[in-house]
Short mmCIF file of C-alpha atoms in Angstrom, two decimals:
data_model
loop_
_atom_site.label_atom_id
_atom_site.label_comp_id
_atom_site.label_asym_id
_atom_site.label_seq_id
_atom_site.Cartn_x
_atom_site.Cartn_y
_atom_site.Cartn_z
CA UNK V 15 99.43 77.74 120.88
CA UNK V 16 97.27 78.22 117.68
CA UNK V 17 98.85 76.59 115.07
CA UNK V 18 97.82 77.24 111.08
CA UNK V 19 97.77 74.43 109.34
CA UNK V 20 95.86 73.39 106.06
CA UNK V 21 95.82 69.96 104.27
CA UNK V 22 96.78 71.70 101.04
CA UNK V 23 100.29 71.86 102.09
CA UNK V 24 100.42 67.93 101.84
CA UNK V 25 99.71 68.62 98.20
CA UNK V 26 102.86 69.77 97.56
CA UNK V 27 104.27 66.40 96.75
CA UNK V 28 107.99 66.20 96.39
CA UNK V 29 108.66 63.14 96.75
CA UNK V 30 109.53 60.87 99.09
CA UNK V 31 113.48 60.79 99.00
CA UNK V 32 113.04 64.93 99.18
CA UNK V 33 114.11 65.97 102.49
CA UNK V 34 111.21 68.67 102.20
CA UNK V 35 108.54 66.54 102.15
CA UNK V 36 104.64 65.97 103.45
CA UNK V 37 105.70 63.63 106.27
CA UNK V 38 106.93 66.69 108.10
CA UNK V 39 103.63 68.20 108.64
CA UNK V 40 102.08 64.81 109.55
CA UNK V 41 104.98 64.11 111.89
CA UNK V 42 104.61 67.62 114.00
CA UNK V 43 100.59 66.86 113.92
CA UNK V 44 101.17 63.39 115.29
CA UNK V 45 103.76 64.81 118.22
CA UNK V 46 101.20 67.43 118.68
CA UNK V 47 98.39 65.27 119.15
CA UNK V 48 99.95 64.24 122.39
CA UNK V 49 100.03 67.55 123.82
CA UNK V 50 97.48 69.59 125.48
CA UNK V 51 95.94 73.20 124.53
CA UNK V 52 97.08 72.76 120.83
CA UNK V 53 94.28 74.86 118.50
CA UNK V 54 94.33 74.57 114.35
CA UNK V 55 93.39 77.14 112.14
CA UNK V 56 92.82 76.93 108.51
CA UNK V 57 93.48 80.68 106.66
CA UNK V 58 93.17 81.69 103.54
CA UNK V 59 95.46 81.84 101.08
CA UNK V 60 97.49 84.70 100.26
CA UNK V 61 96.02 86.08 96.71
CA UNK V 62 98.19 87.12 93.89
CA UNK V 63 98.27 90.70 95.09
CA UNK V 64 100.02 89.87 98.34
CA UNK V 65 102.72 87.65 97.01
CA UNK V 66 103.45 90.27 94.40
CA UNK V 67 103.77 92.63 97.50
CA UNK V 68 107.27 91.37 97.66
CA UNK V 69 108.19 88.51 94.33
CA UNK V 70 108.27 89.76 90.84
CA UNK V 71 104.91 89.46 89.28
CA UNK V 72 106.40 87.82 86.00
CA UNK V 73 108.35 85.06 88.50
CA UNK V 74 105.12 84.16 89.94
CA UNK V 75 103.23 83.86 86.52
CA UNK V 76 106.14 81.90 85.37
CA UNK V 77 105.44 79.65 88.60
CA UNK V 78 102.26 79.56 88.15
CA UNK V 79 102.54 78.32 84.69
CA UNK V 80 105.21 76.13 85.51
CA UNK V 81 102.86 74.55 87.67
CA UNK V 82 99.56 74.29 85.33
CA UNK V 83 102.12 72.17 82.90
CA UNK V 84 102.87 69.65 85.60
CA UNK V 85 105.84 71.00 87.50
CA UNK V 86 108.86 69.09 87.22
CA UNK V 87 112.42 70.29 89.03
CA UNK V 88 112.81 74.14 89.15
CA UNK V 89 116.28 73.38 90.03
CA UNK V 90 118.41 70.26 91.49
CA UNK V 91 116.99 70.87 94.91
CA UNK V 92 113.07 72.18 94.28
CA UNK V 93 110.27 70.61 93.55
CA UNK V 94 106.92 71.31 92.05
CA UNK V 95 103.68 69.20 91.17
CA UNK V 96 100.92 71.08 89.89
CA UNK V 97 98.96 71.11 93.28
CA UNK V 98 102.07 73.06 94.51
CA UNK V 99 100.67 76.59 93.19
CA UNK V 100 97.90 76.24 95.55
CA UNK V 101 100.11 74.70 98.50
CA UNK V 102 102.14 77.95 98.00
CA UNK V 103 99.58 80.23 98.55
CA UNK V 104 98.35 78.69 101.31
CA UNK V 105 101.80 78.59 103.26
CA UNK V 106 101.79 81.87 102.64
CA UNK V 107 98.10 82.59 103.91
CA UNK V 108 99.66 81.00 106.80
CA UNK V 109 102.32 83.24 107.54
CA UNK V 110 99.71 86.31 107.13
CA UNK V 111 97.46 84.69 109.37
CA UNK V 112 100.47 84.29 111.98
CA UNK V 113 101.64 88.21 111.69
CA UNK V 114 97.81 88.88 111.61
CA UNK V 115 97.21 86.92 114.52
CA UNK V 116 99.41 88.47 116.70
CA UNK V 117 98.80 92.01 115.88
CA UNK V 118 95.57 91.16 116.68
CA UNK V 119 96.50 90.79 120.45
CA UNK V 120 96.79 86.82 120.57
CA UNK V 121 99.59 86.07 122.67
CA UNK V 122 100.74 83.70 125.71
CA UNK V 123 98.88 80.31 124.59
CA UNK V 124 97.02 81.67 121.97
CA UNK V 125 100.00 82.59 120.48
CA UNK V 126 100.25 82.02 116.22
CA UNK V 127 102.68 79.17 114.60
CA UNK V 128 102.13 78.65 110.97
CA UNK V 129 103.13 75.57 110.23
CA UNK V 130 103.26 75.39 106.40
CA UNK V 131 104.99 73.98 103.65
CA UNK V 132 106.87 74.28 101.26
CA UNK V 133 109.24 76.82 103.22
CA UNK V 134 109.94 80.46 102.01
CA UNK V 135 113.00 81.80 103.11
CA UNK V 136 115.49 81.15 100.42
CA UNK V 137 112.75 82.70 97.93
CA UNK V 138 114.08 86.02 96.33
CA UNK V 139 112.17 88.69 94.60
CA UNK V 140 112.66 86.71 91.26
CA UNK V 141 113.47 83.03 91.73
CA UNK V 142 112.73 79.94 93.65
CA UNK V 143 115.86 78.07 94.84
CA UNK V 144 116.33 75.93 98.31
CA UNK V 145 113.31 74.30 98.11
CA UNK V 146 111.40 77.22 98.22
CA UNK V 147 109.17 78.96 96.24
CA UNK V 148 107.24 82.29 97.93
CA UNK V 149 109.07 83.87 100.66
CA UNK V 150 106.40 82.67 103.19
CA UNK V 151 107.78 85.49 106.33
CA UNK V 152 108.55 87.88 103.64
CA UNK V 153 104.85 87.87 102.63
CA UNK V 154 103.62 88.43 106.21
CA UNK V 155 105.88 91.59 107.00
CA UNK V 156 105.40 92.90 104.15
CA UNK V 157 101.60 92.36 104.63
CA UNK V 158 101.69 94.12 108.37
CA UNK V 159 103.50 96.77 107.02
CA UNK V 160 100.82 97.57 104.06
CA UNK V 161 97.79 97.12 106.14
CA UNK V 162 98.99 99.64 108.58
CA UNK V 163 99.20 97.22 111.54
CA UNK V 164 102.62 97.64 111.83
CA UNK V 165 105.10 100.11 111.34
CA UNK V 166 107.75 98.30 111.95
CA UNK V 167 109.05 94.52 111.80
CA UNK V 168 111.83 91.82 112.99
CA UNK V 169 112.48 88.93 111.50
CA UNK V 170 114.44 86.40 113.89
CA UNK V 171 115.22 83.63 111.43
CA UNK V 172 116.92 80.45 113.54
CA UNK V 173 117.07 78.03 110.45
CA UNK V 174 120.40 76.43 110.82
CA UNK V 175 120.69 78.31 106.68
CA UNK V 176 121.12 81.80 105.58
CA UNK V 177 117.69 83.45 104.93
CA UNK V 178 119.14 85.04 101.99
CA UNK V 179 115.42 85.21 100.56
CA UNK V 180 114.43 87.15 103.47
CA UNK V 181 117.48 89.52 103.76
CA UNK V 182 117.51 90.55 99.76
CA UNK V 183 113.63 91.49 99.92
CA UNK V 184 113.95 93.60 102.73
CA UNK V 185 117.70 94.76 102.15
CA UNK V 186 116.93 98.36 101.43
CA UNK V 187 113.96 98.51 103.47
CA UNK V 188 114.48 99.88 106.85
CA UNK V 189 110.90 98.86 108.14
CA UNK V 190 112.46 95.46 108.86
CA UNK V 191 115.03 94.40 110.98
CA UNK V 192 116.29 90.90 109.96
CA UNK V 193 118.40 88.51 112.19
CA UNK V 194 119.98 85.55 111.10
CA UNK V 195 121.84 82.91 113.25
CA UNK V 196 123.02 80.31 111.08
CA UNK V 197 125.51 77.74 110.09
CA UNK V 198 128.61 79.56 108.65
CA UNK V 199 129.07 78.17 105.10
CA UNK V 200 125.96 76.04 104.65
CA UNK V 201 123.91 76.39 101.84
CA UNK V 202 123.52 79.14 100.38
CA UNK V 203 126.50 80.88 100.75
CA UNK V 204 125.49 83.54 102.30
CA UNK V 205 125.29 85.85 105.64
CA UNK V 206 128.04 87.12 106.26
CA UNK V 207 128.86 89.74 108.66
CA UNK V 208 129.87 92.32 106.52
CA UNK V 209 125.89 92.14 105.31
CA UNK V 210 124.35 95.26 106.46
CA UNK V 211 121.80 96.26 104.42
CA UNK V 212 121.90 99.33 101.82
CA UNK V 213 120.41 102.61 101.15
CA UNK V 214 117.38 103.25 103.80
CA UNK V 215 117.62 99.65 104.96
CA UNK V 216 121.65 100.24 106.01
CA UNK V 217 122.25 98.88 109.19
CA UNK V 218 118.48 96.72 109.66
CA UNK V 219 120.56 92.96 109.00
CA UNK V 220 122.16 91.31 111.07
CA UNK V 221 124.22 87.78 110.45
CA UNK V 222 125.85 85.77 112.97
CA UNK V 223 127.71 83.05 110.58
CA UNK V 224 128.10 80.91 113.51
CA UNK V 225 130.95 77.70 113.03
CA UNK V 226 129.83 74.51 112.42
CA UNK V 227 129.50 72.76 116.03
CA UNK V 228 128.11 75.43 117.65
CA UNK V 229 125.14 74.39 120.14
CA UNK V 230 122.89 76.02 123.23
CA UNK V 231 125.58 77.88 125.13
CA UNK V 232 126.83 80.00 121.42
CA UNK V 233 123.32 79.98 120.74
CA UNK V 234 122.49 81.49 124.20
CA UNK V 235 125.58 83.61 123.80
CA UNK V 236 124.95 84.92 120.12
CA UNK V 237 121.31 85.80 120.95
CA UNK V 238 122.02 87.79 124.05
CA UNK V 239 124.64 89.57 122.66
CA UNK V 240 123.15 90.36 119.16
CA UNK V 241 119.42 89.87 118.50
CA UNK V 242 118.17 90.68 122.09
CA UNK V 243 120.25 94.19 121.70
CA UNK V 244 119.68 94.82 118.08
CA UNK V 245 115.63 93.73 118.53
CA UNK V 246 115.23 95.98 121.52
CA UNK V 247 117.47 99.00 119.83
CA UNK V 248 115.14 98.56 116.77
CA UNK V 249 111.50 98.51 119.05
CA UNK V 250 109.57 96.51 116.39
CA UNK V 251 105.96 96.18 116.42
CA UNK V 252 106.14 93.02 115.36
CA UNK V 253 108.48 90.43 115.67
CA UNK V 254 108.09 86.94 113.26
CA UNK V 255 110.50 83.70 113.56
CA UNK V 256 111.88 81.76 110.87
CA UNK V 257 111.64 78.99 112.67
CA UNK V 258 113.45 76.05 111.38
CA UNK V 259 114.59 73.06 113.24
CA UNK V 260 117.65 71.94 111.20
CA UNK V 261 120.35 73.51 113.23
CA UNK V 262 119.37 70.30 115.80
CA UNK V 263 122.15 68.26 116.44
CA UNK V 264 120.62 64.78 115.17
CA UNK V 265 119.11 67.00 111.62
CA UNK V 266 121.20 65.55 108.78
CA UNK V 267 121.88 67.89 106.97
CA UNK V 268 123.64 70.56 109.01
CA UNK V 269 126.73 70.26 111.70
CA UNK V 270 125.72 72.18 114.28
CA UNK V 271 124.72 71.00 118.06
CA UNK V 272 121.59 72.34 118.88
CA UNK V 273 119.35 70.54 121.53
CA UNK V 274 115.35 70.50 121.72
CA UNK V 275 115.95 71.97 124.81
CA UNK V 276 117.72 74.82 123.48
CA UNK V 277 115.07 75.21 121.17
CA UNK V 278 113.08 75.76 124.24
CA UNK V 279 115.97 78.10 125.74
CA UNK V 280 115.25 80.37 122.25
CA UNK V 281 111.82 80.21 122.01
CA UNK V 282 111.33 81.68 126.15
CA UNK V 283 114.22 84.49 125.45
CA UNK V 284 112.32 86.05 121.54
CA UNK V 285 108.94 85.46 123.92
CA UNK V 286 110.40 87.63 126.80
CA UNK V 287 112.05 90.33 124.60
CA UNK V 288 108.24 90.08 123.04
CA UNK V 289 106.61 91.01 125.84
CA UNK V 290 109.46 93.31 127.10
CA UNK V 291 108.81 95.41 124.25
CA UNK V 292 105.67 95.34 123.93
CA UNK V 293 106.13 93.35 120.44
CA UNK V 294 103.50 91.41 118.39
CA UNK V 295 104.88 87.53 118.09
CA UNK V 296 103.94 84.92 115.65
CA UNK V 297 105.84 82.06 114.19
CA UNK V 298 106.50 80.54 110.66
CA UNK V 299 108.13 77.16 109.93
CA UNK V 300 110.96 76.70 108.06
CA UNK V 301 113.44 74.03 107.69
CA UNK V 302 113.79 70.57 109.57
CA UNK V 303 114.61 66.89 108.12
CA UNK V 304 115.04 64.92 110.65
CA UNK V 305 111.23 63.77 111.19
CA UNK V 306 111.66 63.30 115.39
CA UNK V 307 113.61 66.05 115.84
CA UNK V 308 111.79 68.64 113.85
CA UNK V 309 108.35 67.45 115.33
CA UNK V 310 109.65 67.38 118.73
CA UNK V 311 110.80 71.31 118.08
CA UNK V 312 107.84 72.34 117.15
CA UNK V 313 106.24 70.63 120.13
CA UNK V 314 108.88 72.42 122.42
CA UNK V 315 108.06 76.18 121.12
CA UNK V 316 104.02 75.34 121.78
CA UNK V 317 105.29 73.73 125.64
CA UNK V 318 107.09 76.97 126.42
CA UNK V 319 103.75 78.99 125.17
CA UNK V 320 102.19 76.14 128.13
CA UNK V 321 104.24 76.66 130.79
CA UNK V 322 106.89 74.84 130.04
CA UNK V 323 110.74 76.25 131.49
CA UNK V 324 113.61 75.11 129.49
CA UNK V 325 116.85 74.00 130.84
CA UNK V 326 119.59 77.01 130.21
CA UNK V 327 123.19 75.44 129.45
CA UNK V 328 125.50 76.83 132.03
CA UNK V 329 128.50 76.08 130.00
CA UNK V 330 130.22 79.26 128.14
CA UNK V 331 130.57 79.53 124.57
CA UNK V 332 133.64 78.78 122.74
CA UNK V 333 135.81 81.35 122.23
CA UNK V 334 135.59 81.28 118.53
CA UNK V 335 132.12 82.65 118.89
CA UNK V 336 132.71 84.98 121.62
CA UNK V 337 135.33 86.35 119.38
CA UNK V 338 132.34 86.32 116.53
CA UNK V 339 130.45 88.16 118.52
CA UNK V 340 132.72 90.85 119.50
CA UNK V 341 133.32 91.05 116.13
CA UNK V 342 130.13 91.72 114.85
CA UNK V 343 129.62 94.37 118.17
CA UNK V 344 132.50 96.27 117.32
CA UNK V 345 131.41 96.71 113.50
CA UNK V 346 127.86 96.47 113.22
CA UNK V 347 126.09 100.23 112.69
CA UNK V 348 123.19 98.86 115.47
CA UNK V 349 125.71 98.52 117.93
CA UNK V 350 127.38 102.19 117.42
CA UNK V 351 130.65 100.15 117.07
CA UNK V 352 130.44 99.53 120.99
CA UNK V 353 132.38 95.74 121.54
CA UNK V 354 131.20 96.26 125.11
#
């Protein structure tokens, strides 16, 4: 794979008791290093003009500001020094470099992982909250969109929490298909079925609020039953991941099972509905605390790009999540209200 990656991001220093911290991106580079056919890339940073594609321009003065002063806690849970203006713009350089990549025709093991920091998906239009600051996959759709390389996008966010970032930017917008599978009740709240989208974007989200436990056979389950469908119904010209590693069974803060194998297991079945569809695919990291775990993720994704076939769990899913899944069928304005 091509992975972006700039040394700016390490600049964004939270601290060392922060989950979110600059030991993530040193601990996928030092699992990388081990691996063959991995390629860095160093973007640009997004300018002013593209984060205020899809954030408030008076929130990112404010940050900006906020920043220049020093930084200090925007809230309990996020972080900023004043190097983190710059780290921000650059994680989000990297997610426009990953869209741009791919719509460029990079693809098989060439295809684009951004692997910045800090993470964007819990960034609204107006606010910073969940240790995250621009909406880093927000910033890259939006971009395709603009530039004409795309006129259409899906957003496949895995992070074990609710993109509710991602899903409130594009909420009205029905360019953009967005597809959560996340932990049901984690932070922040949000993603519930009932959470459709509005007005021209009505019917372009989709949650799966998946219960806590849940590992590679509801995974398997909720992907073939929901994104592959709703992705292929939608025909995107592009499709990003939210890829965070923190629905992994040994990540501390979340319940849920997940294996690195069925990290693999996600990454082959978004790469074959890619291709299937003739889809654009780049990557964008998100979440992931657990130092081993997250690095060995990221590892996995660039080993299925290599060649790599990951094991499948042959076990069902539990019925709560078959019954989730019906559920969502049966209701969900993608699906025509066909359970079958």
């Amino acid at each position: 794979m091509k992975f972006g990656y700039s040394e700016v991001c390490l600049e964004h220093d939270t601290g060392q008791r922060h989950p979110e911290n600059p030991d993530r991106l040193r601990a996928i580079r030092k699992t990388l290093s081990r691996r063959h056919g991995v390629e860095y890339v160093e973007a640009d940073p997004a300018d002013e003009s593209t984060v205020t594609a899809v954030h408030d321009a008076d929130y990112v003065e404010e940050f900006r500001e906020f920043c220049a002063d020093g930084g200090g806690n925007w809230d309990p849970d996020t972080v900023a020094v004043e190097e983190s203006w710059d780290a921000a713009l650059e994680s989000a350089g990297l997610a426009r470099w990953s869209a741009e990549t791919a719509l460029a025709g990079e693809d098989g093991r060439d295809t684009p992982f951004a692997i910045g920091r800090p993470p964007g998906h819990h960034a609204v239009v107006d606010d910073a909250m969940g240790f995250c600051f621009f909406n880093n996959v927000a910033v890259a759709a939006r971009y395709a969109l603009d530039s004409g390389d795309a006129d259409s996008v899906a957003v496949f966010d895995w992070d074990v929490h609710h993109g509710n970032g991602t899903q409130d930017i594009f909420a009205e917008d029905g360019d953009v298909l967005y597809c959560s599978l996340h932990e049901d009740g984690l932070y922040p709240g949000t993603g519930e079925i009932d959470e459709v989208g509005e007005s021209d974007g009505a019917g372009t989200t989709l949650n799966a609020p998946l219960p806590a436990g849940a590992g590679d056979p509801e995974y398997r389950t909720a992907f073939d039953d929901l994104v592959e469908p709703a992705v292929r119904s939608f025909d995107p010209d592009l499709i990003l991941v939210s890829a965070g590693f923190d629905a992994h069974r040994h990540d501390p803060i979340s319940r849920m099972r997940v294996s690195t194998e069925g990290y693999g297991m996600l990454t082959a079945r978004v790469r074959d509905v890619a291709d299937e569809t003739a889809a654009a695919l780049g990557f964008v990291l998100e979440g992931g605390y657990s130092l081993d775990t997250l690095s060995d993720g990221v590892a996995m994704v660039h080993e299925v790009f290599d060649g790599r076939d990951p094991v499948v769990p042959e076990e069902d899913a539990d019925e709560d999540v078959r019954d989730l899944v019906d559920e969502v069928r049966a209701s969900h304005p993608i699906f025509d209200g066909d359970s079958d």
